[in-house]
mmCIF file of C-alpha atoms in Angstrom:
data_model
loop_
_atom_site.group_PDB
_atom_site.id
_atom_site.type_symbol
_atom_site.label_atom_id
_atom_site.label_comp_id
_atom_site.label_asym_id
_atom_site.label_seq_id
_atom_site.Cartn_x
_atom_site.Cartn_y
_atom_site.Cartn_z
ATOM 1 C CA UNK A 28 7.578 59.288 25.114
ATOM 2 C CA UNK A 29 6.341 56.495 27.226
ATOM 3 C CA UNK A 30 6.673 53.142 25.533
ATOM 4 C CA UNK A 31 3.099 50.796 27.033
ATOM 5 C CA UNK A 32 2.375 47.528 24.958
ATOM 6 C CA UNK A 33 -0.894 48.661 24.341
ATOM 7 C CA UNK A 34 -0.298 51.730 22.842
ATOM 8 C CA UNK A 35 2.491 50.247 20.927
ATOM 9 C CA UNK A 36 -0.018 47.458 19.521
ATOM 10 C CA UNK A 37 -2.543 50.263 18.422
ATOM 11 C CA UNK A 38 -0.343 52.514 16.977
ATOM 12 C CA UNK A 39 0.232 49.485 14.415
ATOM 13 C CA UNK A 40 -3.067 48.281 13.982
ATOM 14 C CA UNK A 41 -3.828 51.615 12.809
ATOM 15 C CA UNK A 42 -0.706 52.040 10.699
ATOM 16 C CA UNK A 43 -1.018 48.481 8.860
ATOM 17 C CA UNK A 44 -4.594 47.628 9.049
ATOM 18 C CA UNK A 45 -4.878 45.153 6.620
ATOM 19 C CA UNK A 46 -1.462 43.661 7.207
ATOM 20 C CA UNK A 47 -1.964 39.855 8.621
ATOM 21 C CA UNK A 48 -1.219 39.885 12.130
ATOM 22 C CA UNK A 49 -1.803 36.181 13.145
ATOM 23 C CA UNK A 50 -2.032 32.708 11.098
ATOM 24 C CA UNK A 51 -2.563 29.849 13.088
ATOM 25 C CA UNK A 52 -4.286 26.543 11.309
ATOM 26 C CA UNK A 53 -7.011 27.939 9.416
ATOM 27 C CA UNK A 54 -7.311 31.442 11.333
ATOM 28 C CA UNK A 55 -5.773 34.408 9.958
ATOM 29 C CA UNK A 56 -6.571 37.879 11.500
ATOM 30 C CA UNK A 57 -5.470 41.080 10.163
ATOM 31 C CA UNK A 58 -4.041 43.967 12.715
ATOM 32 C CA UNK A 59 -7.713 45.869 12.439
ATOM 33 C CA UNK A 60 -9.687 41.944 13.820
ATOM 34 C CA UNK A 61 -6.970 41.439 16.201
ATOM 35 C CA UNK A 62 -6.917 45.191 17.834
ATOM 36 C CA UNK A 63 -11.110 44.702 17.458
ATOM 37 C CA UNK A 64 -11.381 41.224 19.180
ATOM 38 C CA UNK A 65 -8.679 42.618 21.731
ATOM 39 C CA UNK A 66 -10.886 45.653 22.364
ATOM 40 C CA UNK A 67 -14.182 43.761 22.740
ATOM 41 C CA UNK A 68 -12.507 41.410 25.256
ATOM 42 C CA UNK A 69 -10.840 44.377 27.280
ATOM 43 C CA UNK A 70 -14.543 45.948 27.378
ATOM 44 C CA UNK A 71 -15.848 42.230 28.610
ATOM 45 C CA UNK A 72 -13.104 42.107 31.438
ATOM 46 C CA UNK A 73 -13.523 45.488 32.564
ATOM 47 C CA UNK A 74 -17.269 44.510 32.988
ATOM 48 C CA UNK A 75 -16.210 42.101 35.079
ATOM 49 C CA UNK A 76 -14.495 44.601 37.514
ATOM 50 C CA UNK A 77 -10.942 43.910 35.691
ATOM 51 C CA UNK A 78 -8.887 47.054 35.593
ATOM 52 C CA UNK A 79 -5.285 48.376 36.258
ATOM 53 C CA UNK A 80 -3.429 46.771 38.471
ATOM 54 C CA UNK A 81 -5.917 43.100 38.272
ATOM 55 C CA UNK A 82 -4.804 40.169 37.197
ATOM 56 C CA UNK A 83 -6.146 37.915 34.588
ATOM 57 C CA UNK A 84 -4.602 34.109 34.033
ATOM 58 C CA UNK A 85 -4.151 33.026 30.800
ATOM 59 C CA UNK A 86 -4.289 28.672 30.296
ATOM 60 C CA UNK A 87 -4.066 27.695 26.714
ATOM 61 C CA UNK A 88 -1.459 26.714 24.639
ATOM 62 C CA UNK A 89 -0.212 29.042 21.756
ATOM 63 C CA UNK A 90 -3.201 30.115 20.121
ATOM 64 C CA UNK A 91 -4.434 33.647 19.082
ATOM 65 C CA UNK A 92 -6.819 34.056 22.160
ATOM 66 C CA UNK A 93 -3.808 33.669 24.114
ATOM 67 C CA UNK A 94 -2.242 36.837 22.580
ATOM 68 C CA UNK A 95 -5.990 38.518 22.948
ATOM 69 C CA UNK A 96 -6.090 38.105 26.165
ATOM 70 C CA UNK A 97 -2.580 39.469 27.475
ATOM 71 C CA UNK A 98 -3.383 42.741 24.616
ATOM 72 C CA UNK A 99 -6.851 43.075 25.858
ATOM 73 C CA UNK A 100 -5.362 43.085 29.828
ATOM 74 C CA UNK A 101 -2.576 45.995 28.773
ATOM 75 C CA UNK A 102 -5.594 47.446 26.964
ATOM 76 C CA UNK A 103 -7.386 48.206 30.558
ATOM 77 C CA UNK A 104 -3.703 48.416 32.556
ATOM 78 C CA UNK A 105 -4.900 44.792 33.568
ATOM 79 C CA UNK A 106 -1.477 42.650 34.197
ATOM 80 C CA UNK A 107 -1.846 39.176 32.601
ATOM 81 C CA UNK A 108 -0.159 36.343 33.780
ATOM 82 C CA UNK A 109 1.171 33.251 31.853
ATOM 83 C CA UNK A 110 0.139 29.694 33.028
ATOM 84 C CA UNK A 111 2.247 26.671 32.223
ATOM 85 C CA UNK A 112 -0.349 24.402 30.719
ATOM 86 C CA UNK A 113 1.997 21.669 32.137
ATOM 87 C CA UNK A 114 1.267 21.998 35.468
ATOM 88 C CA UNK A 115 -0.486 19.395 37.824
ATOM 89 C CA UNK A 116 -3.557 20.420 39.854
ATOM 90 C CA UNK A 117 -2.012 21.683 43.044
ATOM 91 C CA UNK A 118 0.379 23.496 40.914
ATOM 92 C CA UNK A 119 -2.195 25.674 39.518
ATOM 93 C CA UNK A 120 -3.957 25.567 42.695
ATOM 94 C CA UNK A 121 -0.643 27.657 43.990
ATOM 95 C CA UNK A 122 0.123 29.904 41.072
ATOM 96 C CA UNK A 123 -3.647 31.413 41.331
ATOM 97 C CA UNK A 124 -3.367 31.893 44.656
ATOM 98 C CA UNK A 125 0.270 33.045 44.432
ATOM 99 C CA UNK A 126 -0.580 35.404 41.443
ATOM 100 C CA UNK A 127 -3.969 37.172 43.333
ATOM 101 C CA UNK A 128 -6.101 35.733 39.945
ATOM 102 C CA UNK A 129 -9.501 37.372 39.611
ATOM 103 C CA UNK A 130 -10.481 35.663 36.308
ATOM 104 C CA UNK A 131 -9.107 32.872 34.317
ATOM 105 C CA UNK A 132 -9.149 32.615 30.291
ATOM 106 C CA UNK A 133 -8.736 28.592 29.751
ATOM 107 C CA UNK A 134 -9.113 26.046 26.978
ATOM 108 C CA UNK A 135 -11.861 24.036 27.885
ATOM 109 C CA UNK A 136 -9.831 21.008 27.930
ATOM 110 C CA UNK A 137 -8.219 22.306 31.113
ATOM 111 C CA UNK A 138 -11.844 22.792 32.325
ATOM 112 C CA UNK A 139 -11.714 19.796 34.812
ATOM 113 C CA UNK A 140 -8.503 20.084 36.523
ATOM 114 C CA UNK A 141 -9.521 23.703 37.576
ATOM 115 C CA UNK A 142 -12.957 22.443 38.198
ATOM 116 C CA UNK A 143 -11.075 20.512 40.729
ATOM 117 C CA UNK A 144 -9.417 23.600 42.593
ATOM 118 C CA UNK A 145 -11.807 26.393 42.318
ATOM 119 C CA UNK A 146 -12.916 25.735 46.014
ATOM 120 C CA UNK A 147 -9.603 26.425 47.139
ATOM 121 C CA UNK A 148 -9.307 30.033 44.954
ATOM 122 C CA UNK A 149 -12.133 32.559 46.477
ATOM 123 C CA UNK A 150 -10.248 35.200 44.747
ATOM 124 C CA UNK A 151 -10.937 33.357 41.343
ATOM 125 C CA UNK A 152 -14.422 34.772 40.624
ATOM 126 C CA UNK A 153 -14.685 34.641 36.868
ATOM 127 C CA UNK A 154 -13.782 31.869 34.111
ATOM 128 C CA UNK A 155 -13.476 32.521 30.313
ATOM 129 C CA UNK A 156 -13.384 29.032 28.456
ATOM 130 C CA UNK A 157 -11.834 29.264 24.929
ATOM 131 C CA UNK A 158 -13.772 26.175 22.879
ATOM 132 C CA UNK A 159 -11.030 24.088 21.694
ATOM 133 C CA UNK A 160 -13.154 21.250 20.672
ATOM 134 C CA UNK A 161 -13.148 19.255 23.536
ATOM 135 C CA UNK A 162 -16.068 18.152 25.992
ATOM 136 C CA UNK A 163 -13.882 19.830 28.983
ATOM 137 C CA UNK A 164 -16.563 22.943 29.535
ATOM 138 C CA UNK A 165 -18.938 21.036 30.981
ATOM 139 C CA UNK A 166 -16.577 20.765 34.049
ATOM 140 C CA UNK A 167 -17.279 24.564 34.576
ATOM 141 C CA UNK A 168 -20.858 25.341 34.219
ATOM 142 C CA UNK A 169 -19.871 28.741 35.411
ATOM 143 C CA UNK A 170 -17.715 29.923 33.157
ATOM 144 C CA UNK A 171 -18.606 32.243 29.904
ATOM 145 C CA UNK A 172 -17.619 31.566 26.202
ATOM 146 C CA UNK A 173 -14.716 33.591 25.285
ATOM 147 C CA UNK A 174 -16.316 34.466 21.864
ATOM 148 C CA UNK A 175 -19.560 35.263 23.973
ATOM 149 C CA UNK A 176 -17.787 37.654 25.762
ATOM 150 C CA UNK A 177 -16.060 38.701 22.492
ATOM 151 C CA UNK A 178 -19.241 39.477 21.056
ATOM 152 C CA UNK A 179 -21.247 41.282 23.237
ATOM 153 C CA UNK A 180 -18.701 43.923 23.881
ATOM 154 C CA UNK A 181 -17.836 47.437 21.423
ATOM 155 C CA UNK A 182 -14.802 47.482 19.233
ATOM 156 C CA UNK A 183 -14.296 51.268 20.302
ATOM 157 C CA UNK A 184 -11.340 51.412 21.616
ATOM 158 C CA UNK A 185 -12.391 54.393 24.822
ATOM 159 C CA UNK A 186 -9.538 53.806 27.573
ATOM 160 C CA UNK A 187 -7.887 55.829 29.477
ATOM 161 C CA UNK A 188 -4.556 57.000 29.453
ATOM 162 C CA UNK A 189 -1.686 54.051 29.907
ATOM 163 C CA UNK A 190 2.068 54.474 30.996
ATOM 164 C CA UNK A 191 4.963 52.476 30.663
ATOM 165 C CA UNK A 192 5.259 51.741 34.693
ATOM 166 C CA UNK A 193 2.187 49.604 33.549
ATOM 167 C CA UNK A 194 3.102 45.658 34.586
ATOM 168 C CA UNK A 195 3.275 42.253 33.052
ATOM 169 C CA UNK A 196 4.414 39.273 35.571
ATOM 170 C CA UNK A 197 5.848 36.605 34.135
ATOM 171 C CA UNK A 198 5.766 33.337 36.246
ATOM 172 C CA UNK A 199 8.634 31.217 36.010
ATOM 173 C CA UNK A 200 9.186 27.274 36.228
ATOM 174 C CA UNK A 201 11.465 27.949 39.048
ATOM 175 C CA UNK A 202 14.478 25.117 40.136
ATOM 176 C CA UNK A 203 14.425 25.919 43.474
ATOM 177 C CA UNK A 204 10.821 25.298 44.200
ATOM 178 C CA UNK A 205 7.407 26.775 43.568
ATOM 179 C CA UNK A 206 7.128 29.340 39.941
ATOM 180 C CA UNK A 207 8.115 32.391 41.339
ATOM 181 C CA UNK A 208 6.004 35.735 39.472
ATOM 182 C CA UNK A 209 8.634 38.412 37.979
ATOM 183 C CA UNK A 210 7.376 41.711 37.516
ATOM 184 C CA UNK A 211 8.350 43.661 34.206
ATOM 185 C CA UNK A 212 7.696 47.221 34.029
ATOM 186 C CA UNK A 213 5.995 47.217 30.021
ATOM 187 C CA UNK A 214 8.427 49.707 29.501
ATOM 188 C CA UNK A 215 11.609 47.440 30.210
ATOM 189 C CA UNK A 216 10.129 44.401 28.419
ATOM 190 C CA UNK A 217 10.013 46.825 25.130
ATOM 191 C CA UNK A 218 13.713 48.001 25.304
ATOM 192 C CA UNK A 219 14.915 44.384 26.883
#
């Protein structure tokens, strides 16, 4: 048996449907709205062109779209990539060119600061802004609503077969320089 994060995930949401899966402030989701809204925003990235082997950014702070967005990318064999919602300007500027990004989930309040890169990222061709109630999404008048893109999509869950060579990269605050992306085999991160 192969062990991929995505089947893993499912194979719980179906076991413990009801079960509480995430509380943060006021949200709580059960394992059956988590594996949905993961689902609907796998179908929204892969109608974007997103699928195995693409990678998606993820800029927010902890917060359940966070953990969406890396489940919906294992969903489609997508690799997601962590962000360090630290970093200055021409530190992101290097990690999405570094990491190959093709779209970008971000709290709007980080709207500006990529606003102020994007001409420099021609791979970066589509934006997902989570509202986190700042005025920061105005700064990208290109981007789509994460829970737009959440709700126009199907909660069945019709992908194709996943293995455990699938990939996450995790990019690290390196000492000696520039964050440095380390590739995980989904696999090893399950046994490690």
């Amino acid at each position: 048996m192969e062990f991929n994060l995505a089947d893993l995930f499912e194979c719980v949401a179906a076991q413990v449907p009801e079960r509480e899966a995430v509380v943060w402030g006021t949200t709580r989701l059960t394992f059956r709205q988590f594996d949905d809204r993961a689902t609907q925003l796998a179908h929204g990235l892969r109608s974007m062109g997103v699928g195995p082997g693409r990678h998606v950014g993820i800029l927010t702070y902890s917060r359940p779209e966070y953990l969406e967005t890396m489940v919906a990318a294992f969903k489609i064999r997508a690799v997601p990539i962590n962000v360090n919602y630290r970093y200055v300007a021409d530190e992101l500027a290097y990690l999405f060119d570094n990491a190959d990004l093709e779209v970008l989930v971000l709290e709007s309040s980080f709207a500006p600061v990529v606003a102020g890169i994007l001409e420099r990222l021609p791979r970066l061709a589509h934006l997902i802004v989570v509202d986190d109630g700042s005025e920061g999404a105005s700064a990208l008048p290109e981007a789509v609503a994460y829970e737009e893109v959440i709700a126009a999509e199907s909660s069945m869950a019709d992908f194709p077969a996943r293995s455990g060579d699938d990939v996450y990269i995790a990019y690290t605050g390196g000492t000696t320089g520039m964050p440095k992306g380390v590739v995980w085999r989904q696999e090893d991160i399950f046994f490690a």
